[in-house]
Amino acid sequence: MIKYSAEVAAAKAAGKPIVALESTIISHGLPRPRNLEVAREVEQIVRDAGAVPATIALIDGVIHVGLESNELDRIANDDDVVKASTRDLAIVEATKQSAATTVAATAHIAHLADIDVFATGGLGGVHRGHSYDESADLIALAETPIIIVCAGVKSILDVPGTLERLETFAVPVLGYQTNKFPGFYLTDSGYEIEHRVESPEQIAAIWHNRFDLKTSDKAIVIANPVVNQMDLALHEKILDSGLKESASQHVTGKAVTPFLLEYFHTQSKGESLRVNIDIIKSNALLAARIAIALR
Ligand code: PSU
Ligand code: MN
């Protein structure tokens, strides 16, 4: 059911630390041609840190854990690559489509592949003024034992609403060297988090304790704030107009998040893109250090 890249298959055989990487960021989150370059750079960051990258996607209906170079190229550049969340997986398999996987679907597949650590940009969550627009990422976190490194939830979302839902689902949220919940493009969303961790070793200890306590059926969210955030005034301005624009164009369902991210990238003339890339790289590095600490 799963096809492993040569690199990931060798890492599994040797018991090396592996980091799962999400592919919707590449196909639907970042503009071409920068998306493919970033995907390759992020994989290299994981290798340089001493772990093995496993970018997850479906190619012609087959689940891939780890992509060969030409496969990564297809996910970045083919127009027919769809965005697959967990509910889409069986359908994409049966119809032999190629798909990038969201946080939810990537976490699910990573767990199937026995990978414990996963890096992304920002989590999905509750949308602002939502009439039931809530990312399936939240449900996946409630059902999948995996450590997910992110820069908080995307600032286009209802941040306090998302934090409340994570509490309801009993998903622990740990600030990495901070008590401020990060706001994706922003270092601080303005909301506090109770627990803070200082090191990958501490995260590994929490992971192992949860197994002992049998509270390990959920994800652990590691919230890693971006260092050089986006200009605050610019962020507020674009967010405001972007939300209005998506409402007036009646953007719905899985198109909402890619629409708003692209709106940010064009309106900010690349400033949000710079921050988004910083976020992904820094999260991949931390995820690699955690994967190593778990061994
Ligand atoms: N983080 C980014 N860029 C992205 C995403 C996350 O920096 O494009 C993607 C992830 O795949 C996440 C998805 O799962 O956005 C959420 O989409 P939705 O709101 O439709 O669930
Ligand atoms: Mn949604």
PDB file of N, CA and C in Angstrom, residues 112-198:
ATOM      1  N   LEU A 112       0.900   5.550   9.764  1.00  0.00           N
ATOM      2  CA  LEU A 112       0.856   4.215   9.128  1.00  0.00           C
ATOM      3  C   LEU A 112       2.268   3.719   8.855  1.00  0.00           C
ATOM      4  N   ALA A 113       3.154   4.658   8.520  1.00  0.00           N
ATOM      5  CA  ALA A 113       4.526   4.305   8.162  1.00  0.00           C
ATOM      6  C   ALA A 113       5.450   4.284   9.385  1.00  0.00           C
ATOM      7  N   ASP A 114       4.850   4.389  10.585  1.00  0.00           N
ATOM      8  CA  ASP A 114       5.645   4.334  11.825  1.00  0.00           C
ATOM      9  C   ASP A 114       6.617   5.493  11.999  1.00  0.00           C
ATOM     10  N   ILE A 115       6.263   6.641  11.473  1.00  0.00           N
ATOM     11  CA  ILE A 115       7.100   7.832  11.639  1.00  0.00           C
ATOM     12  C   ILE A 115       6.480   8.673  12.751  1.00  0.00           C
ATOM     13  N   ASP A 116       7.295   9.139  13.683  1.00  0.00           N
ATOM     14  CA  ASP A 116       6.775   9.797  14.891  1.00  0.00           C
ATOM     15  C   ASP A 116       6.810  11.316  14.843  1.00  0.00           C
ATOM     16  N   VAL A 117       7.512  11.900  13.887  1.00  0.00           N
ATOM     17  CA  VAL A 117       7.682  13.357  13.877  1.00  0.00           C
ATOM     18  C   VAL A 117       7.364  13.905  12.494  1.00  0.00           C
ATOM     19  N   PHE A 118       6.735  15.058  12.489  1.00  0.00           N
ATOM     20  CA  PHE A 118       6.201  15.613  11.261  1.00  0.00           C
ATOM     21  C   PHE A 118       6.346  17.137  11.315  1.00  0.00           C
ATOM     22  N   ALA A 119       6.835  17.743  10.233  1.00  0.00           N
ATOM     23  CA  ALA A 119       6.980  19.204  10.194  1.00  0.00           C
ATOM     24  C   ALA A 119       6.074  19.797   9.126  1.00  0.00           C
ATOM     25  N   THR A 120       5.446  20.918   9.459  1.00  0.00           N
ATOM     26  CA  THR A 120       4.644  21.654   8.492  1.00  0.00           C
ATOM     27  C   THR A 120       4.878  23.149   8.708  1.00  0.00           C
ATOM     28  N   GLY A 121       4.058  23.979   8.033  1.00  0.00           N
ATOM     29  CA  GLY A 121       4.141  25.427   8.245  1.00  0.00           C
ATOM     30  C   GLY A 121       3.223  25.824   9.378  1.00  0.00           C
ATOM     31  N   GLY A 122       1.951  26.020   9.021  1.00  0.00           N
ATOM     32  CA  GLY A 122       0.953  26.358  10.033  1.00  0.00           C
ATOM     33  C   GLY A 122      -0.183  25.357   9.969  1.00  0.00           C
ATOM     34  N   LEU A 123      -0.737  25.039  11.132  1.00  0.00           N
ATOM     35  CA  LEU A 123      -1.866  24.107  11.185  1.00  0.00           C
ATOM     36  C   LEU A 123      -3.120  24.734  10.608  1.00  0.00           C
ATOM     37  N   GLY A 124      -4.007  23.875  10.110  1.00  0.00           N
ATOM     38  CA  GLY A 124      -5.366  24.310   9.833  1.00  0.00           C
ATOM     39  C   GLY A 124      -6.138  24.388  11.140  1.00  0.00           C
ATOM     40  N   GLY A 125      -7.298  25.013  11.103  1.00  0.00           N
ATOM     41  CA  GLY A 125      -8.090  25.123  12.328  1.00  0.00           C
ATOM     42  C   GLY A 125      -9.469  25.675  12.034  1.00  0.00           C
ATOM     43  N   VAL A 126     -10.005  26.388  13.009  1.00  0.00           N
ATOM     44  CA  VAL A 126     -11.346  26.969  12.877  1.00  0.00           C
ATOM     45  C   VAL A 126     -11.225  28.250  12.054  1.00  0.00           C
ATOM     46  N   HIS A 127     -12.046  28.369  11.013  1.00  0.00           N
ATOM     47  CA  HIS A 127     -11.999  29.596  10.208  1.00  0.00           C
ATOM     48  C   HIS A 127     -12.766  30.725  10.892  1.00  0.00           C
ATOM     49  N   ARG A 128     -12.384  31.954  10.589  1.00  0.00           N
ATOM     50  CA  ARG A 128     -13.041  33.115  11.203  1.00  0.00           C
ATOM     51  C   ARG A 128     -14.489  33.196  10.770  1.00  0.00           C
ATOM     52  N   GLY A 129     -15.358  33.567  11.686  1.00  0.00           N
ATOM     53  CA  GLY A 129     -16.792  33.688  11.397  1.00  0.00           C
ATOM     54  C   GLY A 129     -17.323  32.410  10.780  1.00  0.00           C
ATOM     55  N   HIS A 130     -16.768  31.284  11.204  1.00  0.00           N
ATOM     56  CA  HIS A 130     -17.024  30.029  10.481  1.00  0.00           C
ATOM     57  C   HIS A 130     -18.464  29.581  10.609  1.00  0.00           C
ATOM     58  N   SER A 131     -19.019  29.133   9.469  1.00  0.00           N
ATOM     59  CA  SER A 131     -20.223  28.341   9.596  1.00  0.00           C
ATOM     60  C   SER A 131     -19.745  26.926   9.320  1.00  0.00           C
ATOM     61  N   TYR A 132     -19.222  26.308  10.363  1.00  0.00           N
ATOM     62  CA  TYR A 132     -18.704  24.951  10.313  1.00  0.00           C
ATOM     63  C   TYR A 132     -17.500  24.766   9.406  1.00  0.00           C
ATOM     64  N   ASP A 133     -16.779  25.835   9.056  1.00  0.00           N
ATOM     65  CA  ASP A 133     -15.528  25.598   8.348  1.00  0.00           C
ATOM     66  C   ASP A 133     -14.434  25.407   9.374  1.00  0.00           C
ATOM     67  N   GLU A 134     -14.117  24.148   9.601  1.00  0.00           N
ATOM     68  CA  GLU A 134     -13.096  23.783  10.569  1.00  0.00           C
ATOM     69  C   GLU A 134     -12.214  22.757   9.871  1.00  0.00           C
ATOM     70  N   SER A 135     -10.908  22.979   9.886  1.00  0.00           N
ATOM     71  CA  SER A 135     -10.009  22.086   9.156  1.00  0.00           C
ATOM     72  C   SER A 135     -10.052  20.664   9.714  1.00  0.00           C
ATOM     73  N   ALA A 136     -10.004  19.701   8.805  1.00  0.00           N
ATOM     74  CA  ALA A 136      -9.897  18.292   9.207  1.00  0.00           C
ATOM     75  C   ALA A 136      -8.564  18.022   9.913  1.00  0.00           C
ATOM     76  N   ASP A 137      -7.639  19.003   9.839  1.00  0.00           N
ATOM     77  CA  ASP A 137      -6.386  18.868  10.600  1.00  0.00           C
ATOM     78  C   ASP A 137      -6.686  18.634  12.081  1.00  0.00           C
ATOM     79  N   LEU A 138      -7.697  19.320  12.603  1.00  0.00           N
ATOM     80  CA  LEU A 138      -8.006  19.212  14.041  1.00  0.00           C
ATOM     81  C   LEU A 138      -8.430  17.797  14.409  1.00  0.00           C
ATOM     82  N   ILE A 139      -9.268  17.201  13.584  1.00  0.00           N
ATOM     83  CA  ILE A 139      -9.733  15.831  13.842  1.00  0.00           C
ATOM     84  C   ILE A 139      -8.548  14.869  13.766  1.00  0.00           C
ATOM     85  N   ALA A 140      -7.687  15.082  12.780  1.00  0.00           N
ATOM     86  CA  ALA A 140      -6.526  14.195  12.627  1.00  0.00           C
ATOM     87  C   ALA A 140      -5.627  14.272  13.863  1.00  0.00           C
ATOM     88  N   LEU A 141      -5.453  15.494  14.390  1.00  0.00           N
ATOM     89  CA  LEU A 141      -4.606  15.635  15.582  1.00  0.00           C
ATOM     90  C   LEU A 141      -5.212  14.898  16.775  1.00  0.00           C
ATOM     91  N   ALA A 142      -6.535  14.840  16.794  1.00  0.00           N
ATOM     92  CA  ALA A 142      -7.219  14.165  17.901  1.00  0.00           C
ATOM     93  C   ALA A 142      -7.124  12.649  17.788  1.00  0.00           C
ATOM     94  N   GLU A 143      -6.736  12.163  16.613  1.00  0.00           N
ATOM     95  CA  GLU A 143      -6.773  10.711  16.375  1.00  0.00           C
ATOM     96  C   GLU A 143      -5.422  10.093  16.050  1.00  0.00           C
ATOM     97  N   THR A 144      -4.388  10.911  15.938  1.00  0.00           N
ATOM     98  CA  THR A 144      -3.124  10.393  15.418  1.00  0.00           C
ATOM     99  C   THR A 144      -1.967  10.665  16.371  1.00  0.00           C
ATOM    100  N   PRO A 145      -1.347   9.622  16.896  1.00  0.00           N
ATOM    101  CA  PRO A 145      -0.202   9.845  17.765  1.00  0.00           C
ATOM    102  C   PRO A 145       1.043  10.220  16.962  1.00  0.00           C
ATOM    103  N   ILE A 146       1.324  11.490  16.915  1.00  0.00           N
ATOM    104  CA  ILE A 146       2.477  11.978  16.159  1.00  0.00           C
ATOM    105  C   ILE A 146       2.867  13.325  16.747  1.00  0.00           C
ATOM    106  N   ILE A 147       4.138  13.651  16.670  1.00  0.00           N
ATOM    107  CA  ILE A 147       4.600  14.972  17.099  1.00  0.00           C
ATOM    108  C   ILE A 147       4.597  15.871  15.880  1.00  0.00           C
ATOM    109  N   ILE A 148       3.861  16.971  15.945  1.00  0.00           N
ATOM    110  CA  ILE A 148       3.799  17.857  14.794  1.00  0.00           C
ATOM    111  C   ILE A 148       4.379  19.221  15.136  1.00  0.00           C
ATOM    112  N   VAL A 149       5.383  19.597  14.362  1.00  0.00           N
ATOM    113  CA  VAL A 149       6.048  20.888  14.583  1.00  0.00           C
ATOM    114  C   VAL A 149       5.452  21.898  13.610  1.00  0.00           C
ATOM    115  N   CYS A 150       4.943  23.014  14.150  1.00  0.00           N
ATOM    116  CA  CYS A 150       4.289  24.026  13.324  1.00  0.00           C
ATOM    117  C   CYS A 150       4.551  25.400  13.929  1.00  0.00           C
ATOM    118  N   ALA A 151       4.169  26.442  13.197  1.00  0.00           N
ATOM    119  CA  ALA A 151       4.308  27.803  13.739  1.00  0.00           C
ATOM    120  C   ALA A 151       2.948  28.282  14.232  1.00  0.00           C
ATOM    121  N   GLY A 152       2.264  27.423  14.975  1.00  0.00           N
ATOM    122  CA  GLY A 152       0.912  27.734  15.424  1.00  0.00           C
ATOM    123  C   GLY A 152      -0.078  27.475  14.307  1.00  0.00           C
ATOM    124  N   VAL A 153      -1.238  28.079  14.417  1.00  0.00           N
ATOM    125  CA  VAL A 153      -2.222  27.932  13.338  1.00  0.00           C
ATOM    126  C   VAL A 153      -2.110  29.133  12.428  1.00  0.00           C
ATOM    127  N   LYS A 154      -2.525  28.971  11.202  1.00  0.00           N
ATOM    128  CA  LYS A 154      -2.422  30.080  10.255  1.00  0.00           C
ATOM    129  C   LYS A 154      -3.219  31.281  10.766  1.00  0.00           C
ATOM    130  N   SER A 155      -2.620  32.462  10.599  1.00  0.00           N
ATOM    131  CA  SER A 155      -3.213  33.667  11.174  1.00  0.00           C
ATOM    132  C   SER A 155      -4.487  34.087  10.448  1.00  0.00           C
ATOM    133  N   ILE A 156      -4.769  33.441   9.319  1.00  0.00           N
ATOM    134  CA  ILE A 156      -6.023  33.713   8.607  1.00  0.00           C
ATOM    135  C   ILE A 156      -7.208  33.086   9.355  1.00  0.00           C
ATOM    136  N   LEU A 157      -6.912  32.297  10.408  1.00  0.00           N
ATOM    137  CA  LEU A 157      -7.959  31.535  11.097  1.00  0.00           C
ATOM    138  C   LEU A 157      -8.391  32.213  12.394  1.00  0.00           C
ATOM    139  N   ASP A 158      -9.409  31.633  12.991  1.00  0.00           N
ATOM    140  CA  ASP A 158      -9.858  32.029  14.322  1.00  0.00           C
ATOM    141  C   ASP A 158      -8.926  31.341  15.329  1.00  0.00           C
ATOM    142  N   VAL A 159      -7.923  32.077  15.786  1.00  0.00           N
ATOM    143  CA  VAL A 159      -6.879  31.463  16.623  1.00  0.00           C
ATOM    144  C   VAL A 159      -7.426  31.007  17.984  1.00  0.00           C
ATOM    145  N   PRO A 160      -8.142  31.880  18.746  1.00  0.00           N
ATOM    146  CA  PRO A 160      -8.650  31.396  20.040  1.00  0.00           C
ATOM    147  C   PRO A 160      -9.648  30.253  19.876  1.00  0.00           C
ATOM    148  N   GLY A 161     -10.456  30.297  18.818  1.00  0.00           N
ATOM    149  CA  GLY A 161     -11.406  29.205  18.570  1.00  0.00           C
ATOM    150  C   GLY A 161     -10.670  27.895  18.339  1.00  0.00           C
ATOM    151  N   THR A 162      -9.572  27.964  17.599  1.00  0.00           N
ATOM    152  CA  THR A 162      -8.793  26.761  17.315  1.00  0.00           C
ATOM    153  C   THR A 162      -8.140  26.220  18.592  1.00  0.00           C
ATOM    154  N   LEU A 163      -7.634  27.128  19.423  1.00  0.00           N
ATOM    155  CA  LEU A 163      -7.030  26.680  20.693  1.00  0.00           C
ATOM    156  C   LEU A 163      -8.077  25.996  21.574  1.00  0.00           C
ATOM    157  N   GLU A 164      -9.286  26.532  21.602  1.00  0.00           N
ATOM    158  CA  GLU A 164     -10.361  25.903  22.390  1.00  0.00           C
ATOM    159  C   GLU A 164     -10.667  24.504  21.860  1.00  0.00           C
ATOM    160  N   ARG A 165     -10.696  24.356  20.527  1.00  0.00           N
ATOM    161  CA  ARG A 165     -10.992  23.045  19.951  1.00  0.00           C
ATOM    162  C   ARG A 165      -9.874  22.049  20.280  1.00  0.00           C
ATOM    163  N   LEU A 166      -8.630  22.526  20.265  1.00  0.00           N
ATOM    164  CA  LEU A 166      -7.519  21.626  20.611  1.00  0.00           C
ATOM    165  C   LEU A 166      -7.650  21.168  22.064  1.00  0.00           C
ATOM    166  N   GLU A 167      -8.133  22.063  22.918  1.00  0.00           N
ATOM    167  CA  GLU A 167      -8.354  21.682  24.314  1.00  0.00           C
ATOM    168  C   GLU A 167      -9.459  20.628  24.404  1.00  0.00           C
ATOM    169  N   THR A 168     -10.560  20.868  23.689  1.00  0.00           N
ATOM    170  CA  THR A 168     -11.679  19.904  23.679  1.00  0.00           C
ATOM    171  C   THR A 168     -11.191  18.522  23.250  1.00  0.00           C
ATOM    172  N   PHE A 169     -10.350  18.494  22.222  1.00  0.00           N
ATOM    173  CA  PHE A 169      -9.876  17.218  21.682  1.00  0.00           C
ATOM    174  C   PHE A 169      -8.729  16.616  22.499  1.00  0.00           C
ATOM    175  N   ALA A 170      -8.348  17.290  23.584  1.00  0.00           N
ATOM    176  CA  ALA A 170      -7.271  16.815  24.466  1.00  0.00           C
ATOM    177  C   ALA A 170      -5.931  16.686  23.741  1.00  0.00           C
ATOM    178  N   VAL A 171      -5.691  17.600  22.814  1.00  0.00           N
ATOM    179  CA  VAL A 171      -4.407  17.616  22.109  1.00  0.00           C
ATOM    180  C   VAL A 171      -3.469  18.590  22.830  1.00  0.00           C
ATOM    181  N   PRO A 172      -2.354  18.092  23.382  1.00  0.00           N
ATOM    182  CA  PRO A 172      -1.441  19.007  24.068  1.00  0.00           C
ATOM    183  C   PRO A 172      -0.740  19.971  23.110  1.00  0.00           C
ATOM    184  N   VAL A 173      -0.616  21.208  23.540  1.00  0.00           N
ATOM    185  CA  VAL A 173       0.063  22.236  22.747  1.00  0.00           C
ATOM    186  C   VAL A 173       1.241  22.747  23.574  1.00  0.00           C
ATOM    187  N   LEU A 174       2.436  22.586  23.046  1.00  0.00           N
ATOM    188  CA  LEU A 174       3.637  22.987  23.777  1.00  0.00           C
ATOM    189  C   LEU A 174       4.334  24.122  23.038  1.00  0.00           C
ATOM    190  N   GLY A 175       4.600  25.203  23.736  1.00  0.00           N
ATOM    191  CA  GLY A 175       5.349  26.295  23.138  1.00  0.00           C
ATOM    192  C   GLY A 175       6.829  25.943  23.151  1.00  0.00           C
ATOM    193  N   TYR A 176       7.491  26.089  22.008  1.00  0.00           N
ATOM    194  CA  TYR A 176       8.921  25.815  21.994  1.00  0.00           C
ATOM    195  C   TYR A 176       9.679  27.072  22.415  1.00  0.00           C
ATOM    196  N   GLN A 177      10.207  27.031  23.631  1.00  0.00           N
ATOM    197  CA  GLN A 177      10.931  28.153  24.229  1.00  0.00           C
ATOM    198  C   GLN A 177      10.080  29.421  24.274  1.00  0.00           C
ATOM    199  N   THR A 178       8.777  29.240  24.428  1.00  0.00           N
ATOM    200  CA  THR A 178       7.879  30.396  24.538  1.00  0.00           C
ATOM    201  C   THR A 178       6.582  29.996  25.234  1.00  0.00           C
ATOM    202  N   ASN A 179       5.922  30.985  25.854  1.00  0.00           N
ATOM    203  CA  ASN A 179       4.571  30.799  26.386  1.00  0.00           C
ATOM    204  C   ASN A 179       3.519  31.517  25.544  1.00  0.00           C
ATOM    205  N   LYS A 180       4.001  32.116  24.460  1.00  0.00           N
ATOM    206  CA  LYS A 180       3.074  32.826  23.567  1.00  0.00           C
ATOM    207  C   LYS A 180       2.748  31.904  22.406  1.00  0.00           C
ATOM    208  N   PHE A 181       1.475  31.751  22.121  1.00  0.00           N
ATOM    209  CA  PHE A 181       1.119  30.913  20.980  1.00  0.00           C
ATOM    210  C   PHE A 181       1.488  31.649  19.701  1.00  0.00           C
ATOM    211  N   PRO A 182       2.326  31.032  18.844  1.00  0.00           N
ATOM    212  CA  PRO A 182       2.749  31.729  17.622  1.00  0.00           C
ATOM    213  C   PRO A 182       1.573  31.915  16.658  1.00  0.00           C
ATOM    214  N   GLY A 183       1.664  32.928  15.823  1.00  0.00           N
ATOM    215  CA  GLY A 183       0.583  33.234  14.887  1.00  0.00           C
ATOM    216  C   GLY A 183       1.016  33.085  13.442  1.00  0.00           C
ATOM    217  N   PHE A 184       1.778  31.996  13.134  1.00  0.00           N
ATOM    218  CA  PHE A 184       2.174  31.693  11.749  1.00  0.00           C
ATOM    219  C   PHE A 184       3.051  32.820  11.202  1.00  0.00           C
ATOM    220  N   TYR A 185       2.493  33.765  10.433  1.00  0.00           N
ATOM    221  CA  TYR A 185       3.296  34.888   9.922  1.00  0.00           C
ATOM    222  C   TYR A 185       3.797  35.775  11.066  1.00  0.00           C
ATOM    223  N   LEU A 186       3.146  35.663  12.223  1.00  0.00           N
ATOM    224  CA  LEU A 186       3.496  36.500  13.379  1.00  0.00           C
ATOM    225  C   LEU A 186       4.100  35.638  14.487  1.00  0.00           C
ATOM    226  N   THR A 187       5.090  36.194  15.172  1.00  0.00           N
ATOM    227  CA  THR A 187       5.760  35.457  16.241  1.00  0.00           C
ATOM    228  C   THR A 187       4.796  35.151  17.387  1.00  0.00           C
ATOM    229  N   ASP A 188       3.882  36.071  17.633  1.00  0.00           N
ATOM    230  CA  ASP A 188       2.978  35.946  18.776  1.00  0.00           C
ATOM    231  C   ASP A 188       1.552  36.261  18.305  1.00  0.00           C
ATOM    232  N   SER A 189       0.663  35.303  18.498  1.00  0.00           N
ATOM    233  CA  SER A 189      -0.734  35.506  18.066  1.00  0.00           C
ATOM    234  C   SER A 189      -1.507  36.365  19.048  1.00  0.00           C
ATOM    235  N   GLY A 190      -0.897  36.622  20.232  1.00  0.00           N
ATOM    236  CA  GLY A 190      -1.611  37.368  21.267  1.00  0.00           C
ATOM    237  C   GLY A 190      -2.280  36.453  22.289  1.00  0.00           C
ATOM    238  N   TYR A 191      -2.142  35.125  22.093  1.00  0.00           N
ATOM    239  CA  TYR A 191      -2.745  34.181  23.034  1.00  0.00           C
ATOM    240  C   TYR A 191      -1.644  33.395  23.744  1.00  0.00           C
ATOM    241  N   GLU A 192      -1.880  33.167  25.044  1.00  0.00           N
ATOM    242  CA  GLU A 192      -0.890  32.462  25.868  1.00  0.00           C
ATOM    243  C   GLU A 192      -1.096  30.946  25.757  1.00  0.00           C
ATOM    244  N   ILE A 193      -0.002  30.196  25.911  1.00  0.00           N
ATOM    245  CA  ILE A 193      -0.156  28.754  26.095  1.00  0.00           C
ATOM    246  C   ILE A 193       0.463  28.367  27.423  1.00  0.00           C
ATOM    247  N   GLU A 194      -0.136  27.364  28.041  1.00  0.00           N
ATOM    248  CA  GLU A 194       0.235  27.020  29.411  1.00  0.00           C
ATOM    249  C   GLU A 194       1.616  26.371  29.485  1.00  0.00           C
ATOM    250  N   HIS A 195       1.877  25.465  28.549  1.00  0.00           N
ATOM    251  CA  HIS A 195       3.097  24.660  28.678  1.00  0.00           C
ATOM    252  C   HIS A 195       4.166  25.100  27.698  1.00  0.00           C
ATOM    253  N   ARG A 196       5.381  25.121  28.215  1.00  0.00           N
ATOM    254  CA  ARG A 196       6.499  25.506  27.373  1.00  0.00           C
ATOM    255  C   ARG A 196       7.578  24.450  27.516  1.00  0.00           C
ATOM    256  N   VAL A 197       8.283  24.147  26.443  1.00  0.00           N
ATOM    257  CA  VAL A 197       9.395  23.191  26.502  1.00  0.00           C
ATOM    258  C   VAL A 197      10.651  23.892  26.017  1.00  0.00           C
ATOM    259  N   GLU A 198      11.779  23.414  26.500  1.00  0.00           N
ATOM    260  CA  GLU A 198      13.038  24.092  26.194  1.00  0.00           C
ATOM    261  C   GLU A 198      13.900  23.346  25.195  1.00  0.00           C
TER     262      GLU A 198
END
